[in-house]
Short mmCIF file of C-alpha atoms in Angstrom, two decimals:
data_model
loop_
_atom_site.label_atom_id
_atom_site.label_comp_id
_atom_site.label_asym_id
_atom_site.label_seq_id
_atom_site.Cartn_x
_atom_site.Cartn_y
_atom_site.Cartn_z
CA ILE A 1 14.87 34.37 -31.82
CA GLU A 2 12.72 31.43 -32.82
CA SER A 3 15.87 29.33 -33.24
CA ILE A 4 16.63 29.92 -29.55
CA PHE A 5 13.63 27.80 -28.76
CA TRP A 6 14.70 25.16 -31.28
CA LEU A 7 12.50 22.16 -30.73
CA GLY A 8 11.69 23.15 -27.12
CA GLU A 9 10.18 20.10 -25.52
CA ILE A 10 11.43 17.83 -28.23
CA ILE A 11 15.01 17.94 -26.96
CA MET A 12 14.05 17.81 -23.32
CA LYS A 13 14.95 14.52 -21.73
CA ARG A 14 12.44 12.53 -19.72
CA VAL A 15 14.52 13.03 -16.59
CA PHE A 16 14.46 16.81 -17.06
CA VAL A 17 10.67 16.75 -17.32
CA LEU A 18 10.31 14.74 -14.13
CA VAL A 19 12.87 16.75 -12.17
CA THR A 20 11.09 19.96 -13.08
CA ALA A 21 7.71 18.46 -12.15
CA LEU A 22 7.96 19.76 -8.59
CA VAL A 23 8.89 23.25 -9.79
CA MET A 24 5.96 23.14 -12.19
CA ALA A 25 3.59 21.97 -9.49
CA LEU A 26 4.56 24.80 -7.20
CA SER A 27 4.29 27.41 -9.93
CA LEU A 28 0.92 26.12 -11.13
CA ALA A 29 -0.50 25.81 -7.63
CA ALA A 30 0.47 29.32 -6.64
CA CYS A 31 -2.32 31.87 -6.52
CA GLY A 32 -1.58 34.80 -8.77
CA GLY A 33 1.83 35.59 -10.18
CA ASP A 34 3.37 37.22 -13.22
CA ALA A 35 3.12 34.30 -15.65
CA GLU A 36 0.40 34.53 -18.26
CA ALA A 37 -2.32 31.93 -17.74
CA ASN A 38 -4.85 30.73 -20.26
CA GLU A 39 -8.07 29.23 -18.92
CA GLY A 40 -10.61 26.98 -20.55
CA ARG A 41 -13.37 24.48 -19.90
CA VAL A 42 -14.33 21.06 -21.30
CA ASN A 43 -14.37 21.12 -25.12
CA ASP A 44 -12.31 24.36 -25.31
CA THR A 45 -9.21 24.03 -27.48
CA MET A 46 -6.09 25.32 -25.76
CA GLU A 47 -3.47 26.54 -28.25
CA THR A 48 0.07 26.11 -26.91
CA TYR A 49 3.37 26.83 -28.69
CA PHE A 50 3.81 23.15 -29.67
CA PHE A 51 0.34 21.64 -29.80
CA ASP A 52 -3.39 22.18 -29.29
CA PHE A 53 -5.20 20.16 -26.66
CA THR A 54 -8.83 19.71 -25.70
CA VAL A 55 -10.23 18.01 -22.61
CA ASN A 56 -13.32 16.30 -24.03
CA SER A 57 -14.82 14.81 -20.85
CA ALA A 58 -13.87 13.45 -17.43
CA TYR A 59 -15.26 11.02 -14.89
CA LEU A 60 -14.34 9.43 -11.57
CA THR A 61 -14.28 5.66 -11.19
CA ALA A 62 -13.24 3.04 -8.65
CA ASP A 63 -11.65 0.81 -11.33
CA TYR A 64 -10.05 1.31 -14.73
CA GLU A 65 -9.43 -1.82 -16.82
CA GLY A 66 -8.65 -3.79 -13.65
CA TYR A 67 -6.47 -1.08 -12.09
CA THR A 68 -7.70 -0.01 -8.66
CA PRO A 69 -6.40 2.95 -6.65
CA ALA A 70 -5.02 2.93 -3.12
CA GLN A 71 -7.51 3.10 -0.27
CA GLY A 72 -9.00 6.58 0.05
CA ASN A 73 -8.38 7.36 -3.63
CA VAL A 74 -10.38 7.13 -6.84
CA LEU A 75 -9.38 7.30 -10.49
CA LEU A 76 -9.98 10.37 -12.62
CA VAL A 77 -10.26 9.47 -16.31
CA ALA A 78 -9.96 12.43 -18.68
CA SER A 79 -10.58 12.05 -22.41
CA ILE A 80 -8.20 14.37 -24.26
CA THR A 81 -7.36 15.23 -27.87
CA VAL A 82 -3.91 16.54 -28.79
CA LYS A 83 -2.83 17.92 -32.19
CA ASN A 84 0.76 18.73 -33.14
CA THR A 85 0.75 22.30 -34.50
CA PHE A 86 4.56 22.67 -34.42
CA GLN A 87 6.57 22.73 -37.67
CA GLU A 88 8.30 19.43 -36.80
CA SER A 89 7.52 16.13 -35.12
CA ILE A 90 7.38 16.31 -31.34
CA GLU A 91 7.58 13.86 -28.45
CA MET A 92 4.64 14.01 -26.04
CA TYR A 93 4.90 13.10 -22.35
CA ASP A 94 2.11 12.15 -19.96
CA THR A 95 3.76 14.46 -17.43
CA ASP A 96 2.89 17.38 -19.74
CA PHE A 97 -0.59 17.23 -18.19
CA GLN A 98 -0.83 17.70 -14.43
CA VAL A 99 -4.19 17.43 -12.66
CA GLN A 100 -5.00 19.63 -9.66
CA TRP A 101 -7.90 19.53 -7.23
CA ASP A 102 -7.11 22.06 -4.52
CA ASP A 103 -4.78 24.96 -3.68
CA GLY A 104 -2.53 22.82 -1.46
CA ASP A 105 1.11 22.21 -2.38
CA ASP A 106 0.48 18.45 -2.66
CA ALA A 107 -2.89 18.67 -4.43
CA TYR A 108 -1.71 17.51 -7.84
CA ALA A 109 -0.98 14.28 -9.69
CA TYR A 110 0.39 12.96 -12.96
CA PRO A 111 -1.09 10.13 -15.03
CA ILE A 112 -0.58 6.59 -13.74
CA THR A 113 1.61 5.82 -16.78
CA THR A 114 4.53 7.39 -14.90
CA ASP A 115 5.65 6.05 -11.54
CA MET A 116 6.51 9.27 -9.71
CA GLU A 117 8.57 7.47 -7.05
CA THR A 118 10.97 5.86 -9.53
CA TYR A 119 10.42 8.25 -12.48
CA THR A 120 9.89 5.31 -14.81
CA GLU A 121 7.26 4.84 -17.47
CA VAL A 122 4.55 2.26 -16.76
CA GLU A 123 2.62 0.44 -19.48
CA PRO A 124 -0.97 1.63 -20.03
CA VAL A 125 -3.58 -0.68 -18.52
CA GLY A 126 -6.30 0.13 -21.06
CA GLU A 127 -6.33 0.25 -24.85
CA ASN A 128 -7.75 3.81 -24.86
CA GLN A 129 -5.17 5.10 -22.39
CA LEU A 130 -2.41 7.36 -23.72
CA PRO A 131 1.10 6.01 -23.08
CA GLY A 132 3.74 7.78 -21.00
CA THR A 133 5.55 8.98 -24.14
CA TYR A 134 4.57 9.00 -27.79
CA PRO A 135 5.74 10.73 -30.96
CA MET A 136 3.46 12.99 -32.99
CA ALA A 137 4.11 13.92 -36.61
CA VAL A 138 3.37 17.38 -37.97
CA ASP A 139 -0.41 17.95 -37.96
CA GLU A 140 -1.03 14.55 -36.34
CA GLU A 141 -4.01 14.42 -33.99
CA ARG A 142 -4.44 11.82 -31.28
CA SER A 143 -7.22 11.17 -28.78
CA GLY A 144 -7.04 9.02 -25.69
CA GLU A 145 -7.49 8.88 -21.95
CA LEU A 146 -5.29 10.18 -19.18
CA VAL A 147 -5.84 8.31 -15.91
CA TYR A 148 -4.94 9.90 -12.58
CA GLU A 149 -5.13 8.59 -9.02
CA VAL A 150 -6.70 11.32 -6.89
CA PRO A 151 -8.14 11.57 -3.35
CA SER A 152 -11.81 10.71 -3.04
CA GLY A 153 -14.18 13.51 -2.08
CA PHE A 154 -13.25 15.89 -4.91
CA THR A 155 -15.16 16.45 -8.16
CA ASP A 156 -13.76 19.81 -9.32
CA PHE A 157 -10.40 19.62 -11.09
CA SER A 158 -8.12 21.36 -13.55
CA ILE A 159 -5.67 19.89 -16.00
CA ALA A 160 -2.66 22.15 -16.41
CA TYR A 161 0.13 22.45 -18.96
CA LEU A 162 3.20 24.69 -18.63
CA GLU A 163 5.23 25.55 -21.73
CA GLN A 164 8.89 24.70 -21.19
CA PHE A 165 11.72 25.57 -23.54
CA VAL A 166 15.38 24.59 -23.74
CA ASP A 167 17.65 26.55 -26.07
CA ASP A 168 20.75 25.26 -27.91
CA SER A 169 22.97 26.05 -24.92
CA GLY A 170 20.75 24.12 -22.49
CA GLU A 171 19.21 27.21 -20.89
CA GLU A 172 15.72 26.57 -19.57
CA SER A 173 12.79 28.96 -19.66
CA THR A 174 9.04 28.76 -19.28
CA GLY A 175 6.25 30.20 -21.34
CA GLU A 176 2.54 30.37 -20.75
CA THR A 177 0.41 28.15 -18.53
CA PHE A 178 -2.86 26.58 -19.58
CA PHE A 179 -5.63 25.42 -17.23
CA VAL A 180 -8.77 23.51 -18.20
CA TYR A 181 -11.34 23.52 -15.38
CA PHE A 182 -14.09 20.92 -15.09
CA THR A 183 -16.36 18.94 -12.79
CA ALA A 184 -15.87 15.19 -13.23
CA GLU A 185 -18.91 12.95 -13.41
CA ASP A 186 -18.88 10.64 -10.39
CA GLN A 187 -19.18 7.03 -11.59
CA THR A 188 -17.64 5.47 -8.50
CA GLY A 189 -20.99 4.24 -7.17
CA ALA A 190 -20.31 5.88 -3.80
CA SER A 191 -22.97 8.19 -2.48
CA ALA A 192 -21.91 11.69 -1.55
#
């Protein structure tokens, strides 16, 4: 049975990940449901099928390494650590980690290293920022920042990950969902 899930995310193409982003957003935003959900907080290690991840801290800012958001938005910077626990090297995608701030259908975003209008990868703007895609060897651990553009006025967020598998025949299936809930420190300089 394990061979059915051979390499899961590793063989998924970038286009597949982005096309399924909307499906993922709707399934993660839904209240309730049959899928198993795992919940954590800052500094909790979430153990997925392919990797462990920990949200170390998060803050809101009006500028990140010269990048400024659109009017009415701020930037959410989340420090994250990821460790490959799979038996082979894996390819990580920034779109693995969706941020949510409300129950609305459009209340989610992906890191700014993917242009969601063109589905193309964008170069990181800061040296601590994780790229859109990166390989991870067995047992490799990597820390960095995920930067999201989010509406101003929110401080409570969750970062979500949905396990996705593709078997040898191309059949798609989903596994567990993982949510890390936190309140971001407001460093925008705006008074509430």
